[in-house]
Amino acid sequence: MKQTAHLETPILYTLAAVLFVAAVPRLIAISYGLPMVYNADEPHVVNVAVSLAGSLRPFSFKYPTLWPMLLAASYGVWFVLWSGLGLLRGTIDFAAQYAFAPTGFFLIARLLAAISQMLALAVIAREELRSDQKRWAYGAFVLAFSPTLVELAHAAKPDSLMFFFSAVTTVAALRHQRDGARGSLLFSALCAGLMCSTQYTAAPAVLVVPLAWILCAKGPGPLRWLFQAGLAAALGFSLGTPGALLEPGRFAADLAYNGELGKLLHYDAWESIRLVAGNLATFGGEGSPAGLAALFGLVLAFRKDPKRALLLAVPVVGYFILLTASFNGGVTRYLMGAYPFLALLAGEGLSELGGERVARRILVAALVLAPGVVMSWRQNAELRLPDTRAQATQWLAQTASPGQTLLLDQPHAGPMVVMAKEQCLELASRAEKNGSPRARLFRAMALRHPGGGYRIYRIQRAPKDLWSAPRHVAQSQADGDFLDVRPGLDTARAARVDWVVTSSFGADPRRVRELATFFSELGGQTELVHEFPSEPGQSTGPWLRIWRLKR
């Protein structure tokens, strides 16, 4: 027993080092922007989580629901503590807290995202040290500073939890490939289902499950094991997205809606191939040789154990094929499900290059990690800069009178302002007629309104401009007050708009020609009162302009 404990000590030290190193860039500036939200996808995900209170049926299957369900459960625990077991505050107060001071909701989600990533890195590091405890967990350390992962650890989005399940699925599949145990295969399949129930982009990583059965070192097990693995994967997905079983028709329709955007946007095959190949090569950060190390590791793996090499390589190829066939496959986070495979392959190559000498290992680690460390540091430093949206929020609070009317762009692209109580009641009534769960939120906002506020309109933008499916855009805009400003400024005048705030992150007449008349008249017939420029090293966020309409 003493010898076993002694052998495990290097692993414990390595895991502790991985967790510590990963925690630093992920926890720095994790509360950036709050209570404002600067990430366009965060509000949608948290909205789904809040709407799941007392229901397993989300208002949209744009994302599968395991992550929102986890958030909903976490918010339930927080509510019990925050409300004093329901004795000090009620659910109406909790909903109003979400509307007017949502910091806790988003911070909980971001912390869970960071923790998910750290646990995934520990799983990968443990697999790297499985055969040799004296090795360095190069792959895990590369991912600890991967700019894509560090950025997503600061976001209330499902990708980090998907990454965790991808790591567990991969390691369990490798275990089955080595020893042929049925339990490892079924556990891998179950986690694969949970992985896909977190993000649809995890689908190519599911290939690892049948590959583990086919490429088993002892030969494929009974065919029934493969069918059982399929059932386990289906069970995992159903546990994470039970709404798919409760409403299969709407689930299938929403999946089809996700593909509608592809019909609107231009697809350039060669550009897509270039972007995805670049993402593979730079998964450790631009300038990091981690991608080349993974390729070298693949060659070494083929020499040592061709079956294991195929198990790690084929899902990556699957990702490459699927993403290059997509109009937006070049988005870096869509490749995250392949990161465990890439990290393990890179670890093979870097271990060979590092050898046994400590000085050589340090040199290899420095070369491969330095670009990711620098990029992650810059990302976090930028998050800590003053943001133009916060500056504009403060300026409006000091300048615009309560009760005036504002025309804004998307919430994440501009200032955070409080909606007038009268408008909250109007939207609550409209949402109830539409059968939208936001009716409860608007009603709570009216009941616990802090006073003051503005009538808020938003610029109506097309699905193509928003990079979102048409029906998702229609659902979102049905619950708010949007102005079609394509005819020009007269629409805003008819709505008695006092102030217009434009954003470089929002509508752009150079991209959407239909809005050219509005922006032309805005510049010629209104008064530009204030600008909030985004200056490198001094401020971050969009370039905001505030215009005052002349009566």
XYZ file of C-alpha atoms in Angstrom:
551
model
C 0.000 0.000 0.000
C 2.845 2.412 0.813
C 4.417 1.766 -2.558
C 1.104 2.481 -4.338
C 0.644 5.720 -2.419
C 4.219 6.710 -3.279
C 3.619 6.029 -6.948
C 0.481 8.168 -6.907
C 2.251 11.178 -5.391
C 3.633 12.546 -8.699
C 0.142 12.326 -10.196
C -1.337 14.251 -7.288
C 1.322 16.946 -7.625
C 0.713 17.207 -11.355
C -3.057 17.425 -10.958
C -2.673 20.110 -8.308
C -0.343 22.058 -10.612
C -2.743 21.748 -13.555
C -5.711 22.928 -11.494
C -3.778 25.865 -10.053
C -2.325 26.967 -13.378
C -5.724 26.635 -15.069
C -7.538 28.526 -12.322
C -5.449 31.694 -12.597
C -6.383 32.849 -16.129
C -9.963 31.609 -15.705
C -10.770 33.370 -12.452
C -9.079 36.668 -13.263
C -11.766 39.141 -14.417
C -14.455 36.445 -14.293
C -17.013 39.056 -13.213
C -16.103 41.452 -16.012
C -18.879 43.743 -17.187
C -21.459 42.648 -14.638
C -24.225 43.600 -14.045
C -24.035 44.482 -17.735
C -23.612 41.572 -20.142
C -21.328 42.041 -23.119
C -21.553 38.555 -24.645
C -24.441 38.171 -27.063
C -25.087 34.491 -26.273
C -24.980 34.673 -22.470
C -28.434 36.275 -21.982
C -30.140 33.680 -24.181
C -28.653 30.752 -22.255
C -29.438 32.241 -18.843
C -32.946 33.188 -20.028
C -33.560 29.545 -20.911
C -32.248 28.455 -17.501
C -34.504 30.913 -15.660
C -37.519 29.866 -17.744
C -36.990 26.203 -16.754
C -38.112 26.896 -13.184
C -40.865 24.315 -12.663
C -40.724 23.007 -16.250
C -38.611 20.714 -18.418
C -39.865 22.322 -21.631
C -37.618 25.165 -22.835
C -39.092 27.893 -25.011
C -36.392 27.103 -27.590
C -34.154 24.150 -28.487
C -31.547 26.400 -30.083
C -29.235 24.780 -27.538
C -29.834 21.403 -25.858
C -30.813 21.815 -22.222
C -28.320 20.050 -19.936
C -26.430 23.280 -19.260
C -29.569 25.385 -18.628
C -30.893 22.613 -16.353
C -27.655 22.671 -14.348
C -27.912 26.445 -14.087
C -31.581 26.233 -13.072
C -30.683 23.796 -10.284
C -27.869 26.098 -9.137
C -30.206 29.076 -9.139
C -32.659 27.050 -7.080
C -30.002 26.456 -4.419
C -29.044 30.109 -4.515
C -32.686 31.162 -4.147
C -33.088 29.012 -1.034
C -30.070 30.703 0.562
C -30.783 34.191 -0.804
C -34.438 34.158 0.270
C -33.833 32.658 3.710
C -35.741 29.476 2.819
C -38.416 31.650 1.213
C -39.163 33.466 4.464
C -37.418 36.766 3.704
C -38.053 37.095 -0.030
C -40.221 35.425 -2.654
C -40.000 34.321 -6.257
C -41.206 37.708 -7.502
C -38.258 39.339 -5.757
C -35.927 36.753 -7.279
C -37.221 37.453 -10.790
C -36.829 41.194 -10.212
C -33.280 40.550 -9.031
C -32.594 38.855 -12.352
C -34.090 41.766 -14.288
C -32.450 44.676 -12.485
C -29.317 43.212 -10.817
C -28.408 39.964 -12.617
C -24.782 39.750 -11.467
C -25.314 36.625 -9.334
C -27.017 34.696 -12.142
C -24.221 35.244 -14.625
C -21.410 34.896 -12.106
C -22.685 31.480 -10.981
C -22.782 30.343 -14.604
C -19.288 31.618 -15.332
C -17.870 29.930 -12.239
C -19.481 26.641 -13.257
C -17.959 27.050 -16.739
C -14.503 27.617 -15.264
C -14.847 24.646 -12.902
C -15.998 22.408 -15.780
C -12.871 23.265 -17.730
C -10.569 22.694 -14.767
C -12.061 19.262 -14.113
C -11.667 18.392 -17.803
C -7.992 19.356 -17.682
C -7.495 17.155 -14.609
C -9.046 14.210 -16.489
C -6.748 14.788 -19.477
C -3.663 15.160 -17.274
C -4.478 11.917 -15.451
C -4.696 10.096 -18.784
C -1.362 11.539 -19.910
C 0.343 10.207 -16.786
C -1.376 6.815 -16.903
C 1.565 4.860 -18.317
C 4.400 6.977 -16.949
C 4.022 9.041 -13.813
C 7.313 10.819 -14.497
C 5.964 12.348 -17.692
C 4.854 15.950 -17.854
C 1.201 16.571 -18.692
C 2.049 18.791 -21.651
C -1.353 18.447 -23.309
C -3.268 19.551 -20.218
C -0.970 22.525 -19.694
C -1.380 23.579 -23.338
C -5.164 23.641 -22.856
C -4.771 25.462 -19.538
C -3.627 28.487 -21.539
C -5.614 27.919 -24.730
C -7.083 31.371 -25.503
C -10.324 29.836 -26.759
C -10.869 27.939 -23.515
C -9.844 30.858 -21.317
C -12.271 33.151 -23.142
C -15.155 30.684 -22.771
C -14.412 30.176 -19.076
C -15.549 33.795 -18.720
C -18.890 33.139 -20.416
C -22.179 31.646 -19.190
C -22.283 29.339 -22.204
C -22.541 25.540 -22.512
C -19.258 24.915 -24.343
C -17.175 24.431 -21.184
C -19.437 21.693 -19.820
C -19.404 20.054 -23.249
C -15.601 20.134 -23.128
C -15.665 18.353 -19.767
C -17.885 15.559 -21.059
C -15.735 15.304 -24.189
C -12.681 14.705 -22.005
C -14.438 12.068 -19.901
C -15.903 10.377 -22.990
C -12.463 10.229 -24.622
C -10.643 8.835 -21.589
C -13.323 6.188 -20.961
C -13.164 5.158 -24.626
C -9.379 4.841 -24.423
C -9.777 2.649 -21.352
C -12.109 0.325 -23.226
C -9.740 0.272 -26.186
C -6.979 -0.933 -23.857
C -8.762 -3.493 -21.675
C -12.031 -4.266 -23.473
C -14.199 -3.818 -20.366
C -17.879 -3.354 -21.202
C -18.372 -0.893 -18.350
C -15.874 1.543 -19.855
C -17.630 1.407 -23.234
C -21.075 2.030 -21.734
C -19.796 4.819 -19.509
C -18.132 6.464 -22.498
C -21.388 6.214 -24.463
C -23.426 7.660 -21.581
C -21.053 10.617 -21.307
C -21.179 11.043 -25.098
C -24.957 11.432 -24.843
C -24.559 13.980 -22.059
C -21.937 15.747 -24.144
C -24.355 16.145 -27.082
C -27.051 17.214 -24.625
C -24.791 20.132 -23.760
C -23.880 21.300 -27.266
C -24.913 19.981 -30.658
C -21.396 20.733 -31.937
C -20.161 17.756 -29.899
C -21.590 15.303 -32.448
C -18.292 14.379 -34.220
C -16.709 13.430 -30.882
C -19.317 10.657 -30.505
C -17.326 8.713 -33.120
C -14.936 7.736 -30.349
C -17.490 5.324 -28.858
C -17.930 2.919 -31.824
C -14.240 3.362 -32.628
C -13.316 2.156 -29.138
C -15.360 -0.996 -29.728
C -13.951 -1.610 -33.226
C -10.324 -0.834 -32.321
C -10.257 -2.669 -28.991
C -6.805 -4.147 -28.399
C -8.401 -7.491 -27.522
C -10.682 -7.395 -30.534
C -14.272 -6.132 -30.776
C -16.557 -7.332 -28.015
C -19.994 -8.855 -28.620
C -22.136 -6.914 -31.071
C -24.783 -6.415 -28.386
C -22.324 -4.224 -26.522
C -22.417 -1.768 -29.403
C -26.223 -1.675 -29.328
C -26.108 -1.216 -25.556
C -23.681 1.665 -26.047
C -26.154 3.261 -28.451
C -28.883 2.968 -25.838
C -26.570 4.428 -23.196
C -25.821 7.412 -25.448
C -29.540 7.929 -26.086
C -30.155 7.742 -22.336
C -27.480 10.363 -21.674
C -28.981 12.732 -24.226
C -32.493 12.186 -22.868
C -31.370 12.865 -19.305
C -29.865 16.160 -20.395
C -32.608 17.184 -22.830
C -35.823 15.557 -21.604
C -37.838 18.098 -23.567
C -36.832 16.254 -26.740
C -38.876 13.273 -25.504
C -41.748 15.410 -24.221
C -42.048 17.433 -27.427
C -40.245 15.557 -30.217
C -42.002 17.510 -32.965
C -40.944 20.915 -31.670
C -37.455 19.612 -30.954
C -37.058 18.381 -34.535
C -38.480 21.647 -35.882
C -36.072 23.758 -33.812
C -33.140 21.672 -35.047
C -34.295 22.374 -38.588
C -34.581 26.084 -37.754
C -30.901 26.089 -36.790
C -30.077 25.252 -40.385
C -32.167 28.074 -41.843
C -29.384 30.604 -41.360
C -27.137 28.650 -43.700
C -29.550 29.407 -46.541
C -29.089 33.137 -46.012
C -25.315 33.397 -45.716
C -22.605 32.923 -48.316
C -20.559 29.728 -48.068
C -16.957 29.754 -49.272
C -15.564 26.213 -49.134
C -11.904 27.187 -49.432
C -12.211 29.928 -46.841
C -13.928 27.487 -44.491
C -11.158 24.924 -44.991
C -8.540 27.580 -44.298
C -10.230 28.724 -41.101
C -10.818 25.254 -39.664
C -7.291 24.109 -40.540
C -5.969 27.256 -38.861
C -8.032 26.559 -35.737
C -6.614 23.031 -35.573
C -3.060 24.285 -35.933
C -3.452 27.029 -33.304
C -5.607 25.326 -30.670
C -2.896 26.243 -28.136
C -2.840 29.859 -29.284
C -1.532 31.688 -32.341
C 2.183 31.071 -32.641
C 2.115 27.971 -30.449
C 3.591 24.826 -32.054
C 0.953 22.709 -30.265
C -0.716 21.857 -33.575
C 2.563 20.630 -35.077
C 3.270 18.727 -31.864
C -0.106 16.980 -32.213
C 0.779 15.964 -35.760
C 4.158 14.655 -34.590
C 2.430 12.870 -31.713
C 0.082 11.201 -34.175
C 3.048 9.808 -36.113
C 4.585 8.476 -32.893
C 1.258 7.008 -31.784
C 0.904 5.129 -35.076
C 4.309 3.575 -34.528
C 3.534 2.492 -30.956
C -0.158 1.602 -31.113
C -1.959 2.162 -34.446
C -5.368 1.415 -32.956
C -5.008 4.030 -30.243
C -3.734 6.500 -32.836
C -6.816 5.944 -34.994
C -9.061 6.345 -31.980
C -7.583 9.798 -31.360
C -7.288 10.875 -34.981
C -10.605 9.877 -36.576
C -12.851 12.166 -34.437
C -10.575 15.104 -35.284
C -10.952 14.274 -38.976
C -14.717 14.071 -38.417
C -14.681 17.574 -36.948
C -12.645 18.867 -39.865
C -15.046 17.421 -42.444
C -18.188 18.614 -40.663
C -16.958 22.122 -39.879
C -15.495 22.794 -43.308
C -18.887 21.888 -44.798
C -20.592 24.536 -42.636
C -20.989 28.227 -43.474
C -19.804 29.180 -39.972
C -17.523 26.224 -39.203
C -14.571 28.553 -38.732
C -15.846 29.671 -35.315
C -13.088 28.505 -32.962
C -15.333 27.270 -30.142
C -17.038 24.779 -32.452
C -13.810 22.762 -32.390
C -13.687 22.427 -28.600
C -15.060 18.885 -28.593
C -11.849 17.832 -30.393
C -9.516 19.507 -27.895
C -9.044 16.408 -25.682
C -7.914 14.397 -28.729
C -5.579 17.167 -29.852
C -4.151 17.621 -26.350
C -3.386 13.924 -25.911
C -1.694 13.755 -29.314
C 0.292 16.924 -28.603
C 1.293 15.453 -25.261
C 2.767 12.430 -27.066
C 4.827 14.615 -29.363
C 5.986 17.040 -26.690
C 6.957 14.228 -24.316
C 9.215 12.811 -27.012
C 10.727 16.218 -27.709
C 11.149 16.967 -24.002
C 12.965 13.752 -23.237
C 14.156 13.046 -19.699
C 16.301 16.082 -18.892
C 14.529 18.769 -16.867
C 16.168 21.672 -18.685
C 15.050 20.304 -22.048
C 11.512 19.756 -20.764
C 11.355 23.332 -19.493
C 12.520 24.652 -22.869
C 9.889 22.618 -24.757
C 7.167 23.695 -22.329
C 8.178 27.342 -22.625
C 8.100 27.266 -26.433
C 4.683 25.616 -26.627
C 3.005 27.489 -23.760
C 4.354 31.024 -24.175
C 1.996 32.112 -27.013
C -1.079 30.905 -25.114
C 0.091 32.546 -21.896
C 0.632 35.888 -23.653
C -2.684 35.776 -25.520
C -4.647 34.761 -22.414
C -2.987 37.534 -20.425
C -3.909 40.096 -23.082
C -7.487 38.843 -23.214
C -7.895 39.179 -19.466
C -6.152 42.553 -19.418
C -8.629 43.837 -21.996
C -11.550 42.612 -19.878
C -10.312 44.782 -17.019
C -10.261 47.996 -19.079
C -13.088 50.564 -18.787
C -15.880 49.632 -21.188
C -17.598 52.165 -23.408
C -20.995 50.597 -22.676
C -20.607 51.255 -18.952
C -19.480 54.807 -19.699
C -22.526 55.399 -21.904
C -24.807 53.949 -19.226
C -23.494 56.444 -16.681
C -23.762 59.339 -19.135
C -27.404 58.572 -19.980
C -28.299 58.279 -16.300
C -26.926 61.781 -15.748
C -28.287 63.357 -18.945
C -31.494 61.701 -20.201
C -34.570 62.474 -18.120
C -36.689 59.583 -16.780
C -39.637 58.882 -19.021
C -37.836 59.852 -22.223
C -37.676 57.455 -25.175
C -34.487 55.737 -26.311
C -33.707 53.869 -29.524
C -30.944 51.321 -28.924
C -29.354 48.349 -30.665
C -28.916 44.841 -29.197
C -28.611 44.780 -25.358
C -25.012 43.527 -25.380
C -23.953 46.207 -27.885
C -24.988 49.293 -25.944
C -25.774 50.825 -22.552
C -27.790 49.109 -19.821
C -30.957 51.072 -19.016
C -34.070 50.446 -16.945
C -37.366 50.063 -18.750
C -40.260 52.224 -17.532
C -42.912 50.465 -15.462
C -45.659 51.250 -17.978
C -43.729 49.532 -20.754
C -43.072 46.510 -18.517
C -46.823 46.056 -18.086
C -47.418 46.432 -21.825
C -44.813 43.792 -22.661
C -46.116 41.453 -19.955
C -49.571 41.576 -21.536
C -48.153 40.976 -25.023
C -45.947 38.099 -23.863
C -48.908 36.422 -22.155
C -50.864 36.571 -25.408
C -47.879 35.069 -27.249
C -47.514 32.304 -24.665
C -43.983 33.467 -23.887
C -42.367 32.657 -20.501
C -41.027 36.212 -20.444
C -44.460 37.339 -19.310
C -43.552 36.325 -15.751
C -40.346 38.331 -15.915
C -42.037 41.482 -17.215
C -44.742 41.144 -14.559
C -42.117 40.840 -11.818
C -40.295 43.879 -13.217
C -43.484 45.909 -12.949
C -44.276 44.701 -9.429
C -40.775 45.453 -8.087
C -39.911 48.385 -10.314
C -37.268 50.699 -8.773
C -38.873 53.814 -10.293
C -37.904 56.038 -13.173
C -36.733 54.320 -16.332
C -37.227 54.953 -20.029
C -39.376 53.775 -22.888
C -36.969 51.596 -24.853
C -37.124 50.709 -28.529
C -34.545 48.641 -30.353
C -33.465 48.772 -33.976
C -35.102 45.934 -35.859
C -32.440 43.923 -37.635
C -32.655 41.057 -40.103
C -31.711 37.441 -39.250
C -28.836 37.531 -41.734
C -27.430 40.613 -40.027
C -27.783 39.018 -36.575
C -26.367 35.647 -37.674
C -29.405 33.879 -36.246
C -32.173 31.698 -37.647
C -35.233 33.692 -38.846
C -37.689 32.013 -36.485
C -35.415 32.526 -33.486
C -35.206 36.229 -34.356
C -38.973 36.432 -34.777
C -39.533 34.787 -31.370
C -37.139 37.180 -29.700
C -38.506 40.328 -31.300
C -42.119 39.348 -30.610
C -41.587 40.061 -26.895
C -40.032 43.509 -27.289
C -40.575 46.892 -28.900
C -38.611 47.079 -32.160
C -38.637 49.823 -34.778
C -38.242 49.172 -38.486
C -36.029 52.116 -39.395
C -35.345 51.103 -42.986
C -37.572 53.922 -44.343
C -35.500 56.439 -42.413
C -35.768 58.668 -39.379
C -39.530 59.228 -39.649
C -40.165 55.897 -37.890
C -38.211 57.094 -34.881
C -39.959 60.471 -34.937
C -43.365 58.785 -35.020
C -42.385 56.818 -31.912
C -41.321 60.112 -30.261
C -37.728 58.941 -29.771
C -35.585 61.451 -27.869
C -32.194 59.729 -27.983
C -30.570 57.268 -30.387
C -27.503 55.228 -29.405
C -25.598 53.569 -32.249
C -22.899 50.959 -31.762
C -20.019 49.674 -33.859
C -21.033 46.210 -32.605
C -24.551 46.713 -33.933
C -26.313 47.731 -37.132
C -23.942 48.924 -39.851
C -25.116 50.489 -43.142
C -21.961 49.248 -44.876
C -23.056 45.703 -44.127
C -26.834 46.174 -44.401
C -27.673 48.565 -47.205
C -31.344 48.725 -46.179
C -30.317 50.843 -43.196
C -28.318 53.374 -45.229
C -31.186 55.904 -45.364
C -31.671 55.824 -41.604
C -27.989 56.363 -40.837
C -27.681 59.061 -43.488
C -30.607 61.000 -42.013
C -29.322 60.366 -38.498
C -26.067 62.091 -39.377
C -27.694 64.964 -41.249
C -30.867 65.707 -39.296
C -29.954 65.037 -35.665
C -27.377 66.297 -33.192
C -24.397 64.109 -32.285
C -24.195 64.822 -28.565
C -21.487 62.467 -27.346
C -19.124 59.728 -28.485
C -17.478 56.948 -26.536
C -14.550 55.705 -28.632
C -12.878 52.380 -28.044
C -9.158 53.148 -27.764
C -6.573 50.337 -27.622
C -4.999 50.057 -24.187
C -7.352 52.626 -22.657
C -10.894 51.324 -23.131
C -12.706 48.369 -24.602
C -16.114 47.716 -26.110
C -17.815 49.178 -29.188
C -17.558 52.716 -30.461
C -20.794 54.320 -29.242
C -22.447 57.494 -30.511
C -25.374 59.224 -28.820
C -27.673 61.334 -30.974
C -30.462 63.715 -29.900
C -33.456 63.997 -32.178
C -34.698 67.489 -32.964
C -38.389 68.084 -32.494
